[in-house]
Coordinates of C-alpha atoms and ligand atoms in Angstrom, one line a residue:
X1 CA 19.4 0.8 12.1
X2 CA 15.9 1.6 11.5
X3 CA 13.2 -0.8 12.6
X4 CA 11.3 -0.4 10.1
X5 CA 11.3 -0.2 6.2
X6 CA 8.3 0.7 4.0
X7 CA 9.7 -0.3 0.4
X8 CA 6.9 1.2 -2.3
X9 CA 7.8 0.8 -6.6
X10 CA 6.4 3.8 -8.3
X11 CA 5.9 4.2 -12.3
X12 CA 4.3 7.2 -13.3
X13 CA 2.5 7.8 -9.9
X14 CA 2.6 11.3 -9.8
X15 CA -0.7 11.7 -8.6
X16 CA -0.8 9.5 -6.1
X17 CA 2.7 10.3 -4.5
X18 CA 1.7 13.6 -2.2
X19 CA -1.5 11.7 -0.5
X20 CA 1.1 8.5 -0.5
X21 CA 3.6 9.9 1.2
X22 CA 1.5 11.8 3.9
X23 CA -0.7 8.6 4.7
X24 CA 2.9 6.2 4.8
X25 CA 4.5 9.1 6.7
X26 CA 1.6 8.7 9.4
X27 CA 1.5 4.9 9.8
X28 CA 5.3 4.5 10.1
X29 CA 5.1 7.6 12.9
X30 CA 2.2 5.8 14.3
X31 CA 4.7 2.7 15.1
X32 CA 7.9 3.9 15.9
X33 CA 10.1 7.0 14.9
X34 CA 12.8 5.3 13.6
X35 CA 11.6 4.3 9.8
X36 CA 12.7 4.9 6.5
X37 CA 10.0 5.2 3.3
X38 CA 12.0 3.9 0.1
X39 CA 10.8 5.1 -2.6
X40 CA 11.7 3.2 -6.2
X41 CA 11.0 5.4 -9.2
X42 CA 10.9 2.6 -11.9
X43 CA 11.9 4.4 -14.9
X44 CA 8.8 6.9 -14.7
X45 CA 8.0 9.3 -17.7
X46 CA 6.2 12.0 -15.6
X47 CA 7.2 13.9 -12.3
X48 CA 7.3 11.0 -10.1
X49 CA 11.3 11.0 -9.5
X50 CA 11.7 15.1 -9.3
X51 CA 9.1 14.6 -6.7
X52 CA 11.2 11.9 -4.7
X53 CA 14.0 13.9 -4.8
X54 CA 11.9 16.8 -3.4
X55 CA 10.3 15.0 -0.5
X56 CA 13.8 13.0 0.1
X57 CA 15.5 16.9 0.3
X58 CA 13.3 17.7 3.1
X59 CA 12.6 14.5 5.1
X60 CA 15.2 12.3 6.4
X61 CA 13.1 9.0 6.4
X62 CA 13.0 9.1 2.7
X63 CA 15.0 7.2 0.6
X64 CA 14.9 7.2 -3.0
X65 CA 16.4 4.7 -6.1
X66 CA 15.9 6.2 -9.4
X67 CA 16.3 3.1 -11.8
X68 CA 17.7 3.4 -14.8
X69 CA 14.7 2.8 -16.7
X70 CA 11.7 0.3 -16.5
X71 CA 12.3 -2.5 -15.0
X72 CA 8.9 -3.5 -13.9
X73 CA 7.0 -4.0 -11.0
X74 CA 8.8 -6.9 -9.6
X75 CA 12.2 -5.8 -9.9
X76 CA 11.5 -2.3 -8.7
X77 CA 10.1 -4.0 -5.6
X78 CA 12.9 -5.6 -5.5
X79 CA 15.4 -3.3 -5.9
X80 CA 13.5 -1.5 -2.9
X81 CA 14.0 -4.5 -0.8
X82 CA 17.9 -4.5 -1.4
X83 CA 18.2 -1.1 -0.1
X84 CA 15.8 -1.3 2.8
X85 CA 17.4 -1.9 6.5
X86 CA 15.2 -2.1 8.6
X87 CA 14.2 -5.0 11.0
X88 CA 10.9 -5.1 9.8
X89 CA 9.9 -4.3 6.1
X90 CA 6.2 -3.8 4.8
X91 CA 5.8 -3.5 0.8
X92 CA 3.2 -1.5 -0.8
X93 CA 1.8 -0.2 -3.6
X94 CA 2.1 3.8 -4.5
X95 CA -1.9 4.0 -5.4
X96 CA -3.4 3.3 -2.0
X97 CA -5.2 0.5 -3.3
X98 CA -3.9 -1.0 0.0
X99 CA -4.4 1.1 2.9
X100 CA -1.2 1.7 4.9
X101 CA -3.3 2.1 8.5
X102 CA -3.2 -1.5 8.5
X103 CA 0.6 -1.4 9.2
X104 CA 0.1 -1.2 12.6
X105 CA -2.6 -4.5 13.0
X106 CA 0.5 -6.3 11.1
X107 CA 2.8 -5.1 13.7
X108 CA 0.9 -6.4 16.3
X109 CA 0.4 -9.9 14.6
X110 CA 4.3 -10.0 13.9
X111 CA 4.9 -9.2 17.5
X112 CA 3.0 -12.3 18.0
X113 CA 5.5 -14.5 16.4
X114 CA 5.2 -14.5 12.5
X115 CA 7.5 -13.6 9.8
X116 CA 5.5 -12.4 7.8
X117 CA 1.8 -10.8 7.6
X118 CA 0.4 -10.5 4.1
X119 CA -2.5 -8.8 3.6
X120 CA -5.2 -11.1 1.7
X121 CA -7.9 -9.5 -0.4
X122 CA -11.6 -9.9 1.0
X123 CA -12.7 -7.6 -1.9
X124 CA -11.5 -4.8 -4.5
X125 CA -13.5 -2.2 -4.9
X126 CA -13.0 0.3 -8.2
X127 CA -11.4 -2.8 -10.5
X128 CA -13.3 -4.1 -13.7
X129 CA -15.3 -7.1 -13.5
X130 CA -12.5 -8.3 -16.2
X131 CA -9.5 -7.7 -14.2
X132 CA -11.6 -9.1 -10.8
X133 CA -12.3 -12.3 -12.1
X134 CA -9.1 -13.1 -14.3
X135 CA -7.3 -12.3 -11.1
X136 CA -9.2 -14.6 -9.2
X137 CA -9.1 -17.5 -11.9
X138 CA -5.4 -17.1 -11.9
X139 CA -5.0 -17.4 -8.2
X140 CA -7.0 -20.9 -8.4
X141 CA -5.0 -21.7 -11.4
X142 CA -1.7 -21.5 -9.8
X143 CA -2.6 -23.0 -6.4
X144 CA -3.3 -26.1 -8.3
X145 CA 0.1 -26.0 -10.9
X146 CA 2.2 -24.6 -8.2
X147 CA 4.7 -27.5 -5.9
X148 CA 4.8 -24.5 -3.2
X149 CA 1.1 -23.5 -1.9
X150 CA 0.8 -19.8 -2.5
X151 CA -2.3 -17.9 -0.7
X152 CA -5.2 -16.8 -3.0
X153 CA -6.4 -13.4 -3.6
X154 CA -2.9 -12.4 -1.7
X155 CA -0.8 -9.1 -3.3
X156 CA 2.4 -7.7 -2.4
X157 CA 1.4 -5.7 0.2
X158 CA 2.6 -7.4 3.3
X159 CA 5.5 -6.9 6.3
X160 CA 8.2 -9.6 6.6
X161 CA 10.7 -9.8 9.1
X162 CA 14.8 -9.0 8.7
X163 CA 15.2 -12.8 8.0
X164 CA 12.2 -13.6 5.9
X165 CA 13.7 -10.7 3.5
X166 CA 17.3 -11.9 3.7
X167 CA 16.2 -15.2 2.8
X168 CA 14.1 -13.4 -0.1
X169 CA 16.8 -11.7 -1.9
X170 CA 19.2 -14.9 -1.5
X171 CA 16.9 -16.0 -4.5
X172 CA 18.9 -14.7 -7.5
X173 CA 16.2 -15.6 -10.6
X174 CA 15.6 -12.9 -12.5
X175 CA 11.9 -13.5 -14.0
X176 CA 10.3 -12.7 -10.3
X177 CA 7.0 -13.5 -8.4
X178 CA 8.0 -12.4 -5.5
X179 CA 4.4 -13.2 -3.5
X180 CA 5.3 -16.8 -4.6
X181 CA 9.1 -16.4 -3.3
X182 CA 7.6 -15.3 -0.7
X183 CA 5.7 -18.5 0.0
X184 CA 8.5 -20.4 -1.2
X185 CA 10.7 -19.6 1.7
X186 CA 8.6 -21.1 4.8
X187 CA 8.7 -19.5 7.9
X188 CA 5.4 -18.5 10.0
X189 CA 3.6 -16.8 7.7
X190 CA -0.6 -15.6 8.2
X191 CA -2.6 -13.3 6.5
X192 CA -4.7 -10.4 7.3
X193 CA -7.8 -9.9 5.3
X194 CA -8.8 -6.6 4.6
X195 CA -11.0 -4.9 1.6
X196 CA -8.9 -3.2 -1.0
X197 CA -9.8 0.1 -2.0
X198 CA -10.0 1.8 -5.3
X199 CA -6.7 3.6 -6.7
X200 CA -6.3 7.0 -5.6
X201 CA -5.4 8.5 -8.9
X202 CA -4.3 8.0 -12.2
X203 CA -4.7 4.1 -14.0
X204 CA -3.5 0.9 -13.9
X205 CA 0.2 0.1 -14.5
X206 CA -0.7 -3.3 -15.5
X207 CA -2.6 -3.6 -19.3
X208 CA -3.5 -6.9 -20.2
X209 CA 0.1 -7.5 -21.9
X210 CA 1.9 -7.1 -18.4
X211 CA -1.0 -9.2 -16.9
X212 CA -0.6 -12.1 -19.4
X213 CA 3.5 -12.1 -18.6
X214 CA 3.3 -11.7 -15.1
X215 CA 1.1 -14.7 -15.2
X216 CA 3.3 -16.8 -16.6
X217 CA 5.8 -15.9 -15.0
X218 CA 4.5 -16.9 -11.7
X219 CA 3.2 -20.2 -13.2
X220 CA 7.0 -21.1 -15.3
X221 CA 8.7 -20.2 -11.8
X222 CA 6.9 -22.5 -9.6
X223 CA 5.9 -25.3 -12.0
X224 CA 6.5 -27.3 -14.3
X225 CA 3.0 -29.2 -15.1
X226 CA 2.5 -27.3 -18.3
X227 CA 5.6 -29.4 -19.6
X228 CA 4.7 -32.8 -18.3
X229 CA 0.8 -31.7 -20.2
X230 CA 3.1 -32.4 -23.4
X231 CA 3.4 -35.7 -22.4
X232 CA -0.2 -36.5 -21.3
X233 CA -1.3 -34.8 -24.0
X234 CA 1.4 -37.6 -26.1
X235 CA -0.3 -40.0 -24.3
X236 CA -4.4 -39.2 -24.8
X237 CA -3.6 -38.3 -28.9
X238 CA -2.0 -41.7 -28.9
X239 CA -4.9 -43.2 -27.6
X240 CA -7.3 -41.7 -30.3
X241 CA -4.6 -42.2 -33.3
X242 CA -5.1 -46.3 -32.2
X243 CA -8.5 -46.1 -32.6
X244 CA -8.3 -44.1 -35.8
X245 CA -5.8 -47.0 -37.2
X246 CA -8.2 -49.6 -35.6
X247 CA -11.2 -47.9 -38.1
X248 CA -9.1 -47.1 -41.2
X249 CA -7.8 -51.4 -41.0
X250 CA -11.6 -52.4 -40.4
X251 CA -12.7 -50.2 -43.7
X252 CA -9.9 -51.2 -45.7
X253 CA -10.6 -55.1 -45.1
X254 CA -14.8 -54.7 -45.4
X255 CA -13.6 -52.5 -48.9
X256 CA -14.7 -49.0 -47.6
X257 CA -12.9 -46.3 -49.6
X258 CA -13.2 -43.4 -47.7
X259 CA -13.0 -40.3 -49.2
X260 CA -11.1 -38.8 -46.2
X261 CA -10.1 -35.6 -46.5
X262 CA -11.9 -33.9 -44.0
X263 CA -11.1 -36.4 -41.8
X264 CA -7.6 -36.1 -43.0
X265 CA -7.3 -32.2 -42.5
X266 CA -8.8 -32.3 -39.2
X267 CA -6.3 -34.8 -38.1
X268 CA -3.4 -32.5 -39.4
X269 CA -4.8 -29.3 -38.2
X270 CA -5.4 -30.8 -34.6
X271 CA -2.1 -32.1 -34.5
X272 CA 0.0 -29.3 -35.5
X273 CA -1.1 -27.0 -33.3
X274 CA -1.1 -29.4 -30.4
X275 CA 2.4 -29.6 -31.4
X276 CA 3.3 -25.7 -32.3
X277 CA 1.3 -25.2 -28.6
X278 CA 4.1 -27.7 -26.7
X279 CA 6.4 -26.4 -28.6
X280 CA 5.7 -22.5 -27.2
X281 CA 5.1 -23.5 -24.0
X282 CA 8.6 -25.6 -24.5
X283 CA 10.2 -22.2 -25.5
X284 CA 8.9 -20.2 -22.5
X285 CA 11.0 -22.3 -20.3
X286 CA 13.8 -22.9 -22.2
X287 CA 13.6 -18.5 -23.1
X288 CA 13.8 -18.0 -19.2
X289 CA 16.8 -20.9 -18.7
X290 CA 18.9 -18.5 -21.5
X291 CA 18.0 -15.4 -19.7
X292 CA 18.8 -16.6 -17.0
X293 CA 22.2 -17.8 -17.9
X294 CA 23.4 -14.2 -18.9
X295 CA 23.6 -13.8 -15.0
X296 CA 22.7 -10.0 -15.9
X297 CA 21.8 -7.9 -12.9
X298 CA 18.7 -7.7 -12.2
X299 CA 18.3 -3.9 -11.9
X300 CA 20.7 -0.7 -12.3
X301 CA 20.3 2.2 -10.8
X302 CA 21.0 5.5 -11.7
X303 CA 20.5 7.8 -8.7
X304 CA 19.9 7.5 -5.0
X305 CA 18.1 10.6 -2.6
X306 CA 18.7 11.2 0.7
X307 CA 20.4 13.4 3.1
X308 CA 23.3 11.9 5.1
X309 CA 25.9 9.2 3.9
X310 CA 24.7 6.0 2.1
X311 CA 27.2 3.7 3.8
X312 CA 29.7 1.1 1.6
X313 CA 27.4 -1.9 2.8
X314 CA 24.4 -0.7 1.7
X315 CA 25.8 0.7 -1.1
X316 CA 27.2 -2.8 -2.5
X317 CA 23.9 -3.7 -2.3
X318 CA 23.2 -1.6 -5.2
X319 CA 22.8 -2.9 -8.7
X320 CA 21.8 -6.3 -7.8
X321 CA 21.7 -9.4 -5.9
X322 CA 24.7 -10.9 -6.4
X323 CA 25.2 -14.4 -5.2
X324 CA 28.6 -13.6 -3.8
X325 CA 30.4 -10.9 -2.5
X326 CA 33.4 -10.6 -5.4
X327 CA 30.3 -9.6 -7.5
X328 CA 29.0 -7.6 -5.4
X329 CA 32.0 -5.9 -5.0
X330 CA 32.9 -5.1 -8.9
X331 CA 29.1 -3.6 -9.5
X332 CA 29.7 -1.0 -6.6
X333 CA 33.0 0.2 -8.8
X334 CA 30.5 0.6 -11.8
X335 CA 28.8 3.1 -10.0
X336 CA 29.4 6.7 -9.7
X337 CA 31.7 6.6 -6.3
X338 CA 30.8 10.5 -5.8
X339 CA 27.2 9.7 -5.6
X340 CA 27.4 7.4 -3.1
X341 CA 29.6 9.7 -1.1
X342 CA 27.4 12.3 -1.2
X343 CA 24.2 10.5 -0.7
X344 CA 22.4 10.7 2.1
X345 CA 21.3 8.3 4.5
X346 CA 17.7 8.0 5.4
X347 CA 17.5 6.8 9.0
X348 CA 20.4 7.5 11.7
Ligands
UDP401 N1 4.7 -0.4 -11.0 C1 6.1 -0.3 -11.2 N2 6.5 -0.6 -12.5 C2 5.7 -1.1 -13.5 C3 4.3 -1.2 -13.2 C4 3.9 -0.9 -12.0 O1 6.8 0.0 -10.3 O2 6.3 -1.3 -14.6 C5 4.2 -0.1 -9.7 C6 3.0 0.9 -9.6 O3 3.5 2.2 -9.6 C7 2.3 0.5 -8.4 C8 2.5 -1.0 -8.3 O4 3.6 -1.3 -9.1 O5 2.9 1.1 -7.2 C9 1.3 -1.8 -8.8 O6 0.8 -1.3 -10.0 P1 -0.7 -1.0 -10.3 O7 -1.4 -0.5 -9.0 O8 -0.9 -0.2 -11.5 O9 -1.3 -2.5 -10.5 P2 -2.8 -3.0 -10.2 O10 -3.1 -2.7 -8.8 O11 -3.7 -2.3 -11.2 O12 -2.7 -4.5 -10.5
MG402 MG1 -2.9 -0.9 -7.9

């Protein structure tokens, strides 16, 4: 059993991976010789998986998942934290935004007690002035929505104990943010400030599009104030149509024709798209109850890297989280039996 993991989700990090996998290779070392890197290619177009398998032929701490295609950041990560077994598991990005030294001051602060050490954002250096402050907005937002509190300025970059993970992947919902999961689950938790560093290489993996999902995701999944605003929002148009009745009687008795459209229109257009509004924000819950009822997997993947045996337990842990073990069970048949046989097992 390794005691440590370091779980890292690559898409089309290929120029990041070499300096990655040197600096990760010289924290873990730095801690304890028994650690495995797992490495999660998430459906990368370039030379990020080739290069997996490369450093995973030659180093025995490597591990690496090849997903079947592009699952996204979140499920990558956690598809990672299914496979790691170690006592102790740090996440981390593959760009170096977040600088691996600081494994060890989260060791130390774990040895003191917590479950998890999460690394909290004093400042980004390299990130758009765009990017810097809808983050923070959206951290504020969210504190204030969400039922669970969930730190601000706070990534995925943090180390979490055996049971703190456990207790993690017990969550089966597929549309994932896992820092808010994360805070969900209780446990001593504390943060470690730190400045976060420009990306090594290469560009973002998030455009705007991903940004504006992942967003809501994290604010359907740990609210739901947006759908009690359709009711408020009821409540303060009923208020103004009341009034508007209360003018349109007094003009009718003192003989006022109004001519009215503008009025009229206004009233329409406000309303309708108030109503079209609730209505989406209706459908964005109601679209994630229906995926979530498929009960689909939440990742596949397609290869594994290493060099001794994968063993059956950590094998059926492959494919997905499955709430019990009969599932479990059936997705390790879907998978090719000789690959699992023949992989390789990172840590002895
Ligand atoms: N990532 C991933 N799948 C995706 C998008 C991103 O595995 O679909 C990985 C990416 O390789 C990186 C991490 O998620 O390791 C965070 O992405 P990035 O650094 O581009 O996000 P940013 O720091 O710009 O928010
Ligand atoms: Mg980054």
């Amino acid at each position: 059993m390794p005691q440590l993991s370091v779980v890292i989700p690559c898409y089309n990090e290929e120029d990041c991976l070499a300096e990655l996998y040197q600096r990760v290779s010289a924290a873990c070392a730095a801690c304890t010789e028994h650690y495995e890197i797992v490495l999660v290619n998430d459906g990368s177009g370039d030379r990020t998986w080739p290069m997996i398998q490369d450093y995973a032929s030659r180093d025995p701490h490597i591990l690496g998942v090849n997903l079947t295609r592009n699952h996204g950041h979140q499920l990558a990560l956690t598809a990672g934290m299914t496979m790691a077994r170690g006592d102790r598991i740090l996440v981390i990005d593959a760009d170096l935004q977040d600088p691996p030294e600081l494994l060890k001051d989260m060791m130390a602060m774990m040895d003191r007690g917590f479950d998890v050490v999460y690394g909290q954002r004093r400042q980004r250096a390299g990130e758009s002035l765009f990017k810097k402050s809808t983050a923070s907005l959206f951290y504020r937002v969210l504190l204030r929505l969400s039922e669970t509190p969930i730190p601000l300025d706070t990534g995925d970059f943090r180390l979490m104990s055996r049971r703190a993970l456990d207790a993690l992947l017990a969550m089966p919902e597929q549309h994932r943010f896992v820092r808010g999961m994360v805070s969900w689950i209780g446990f001593p938790q504390t943060a470690l400030p730190y400045d976060r560093e420009e990306r090594f290489a290469g560009t973002t993996k998030y455009p705007l599009k991903k940004m504006v999902r992942f967003a809501i995701d994290a604010i359907t999944g740990f609210s739901i104030q947006p759908l009690r605003f359709a009711s408020q929002i009821g409540l303060v148009l009923g208020a103004l149509g009341a009034l508007l009745v209360a003018y349109v009687i007094v003009a009718w008795l003192a003989n006022e024709t109004v001519a009215g459209w503008t009025s009229l229109m206004a009233v329409v257009v406000v309303l309708g798209s108030v109503q079209m509004f609730v209505l989406g924000v209706i459908g964005e819950y109601l679209g994630r109850l229906y995926m979530q009822s498929k009960q689909r997997p939440l990742f596949l993947v397609q290869d594994i890297a290493c060099q001794a045996k994968v063993d059956a337990e950590r094998a059926a842990r492959l494919g997905f989280v499955a709430p019990d073990a009969t599932a479990r069970d059936q997705q390790v048949v879907s998978l090719d039996q000789r690959q699992i046989q023949d992989g390789a097992q990172a840590i002895q």
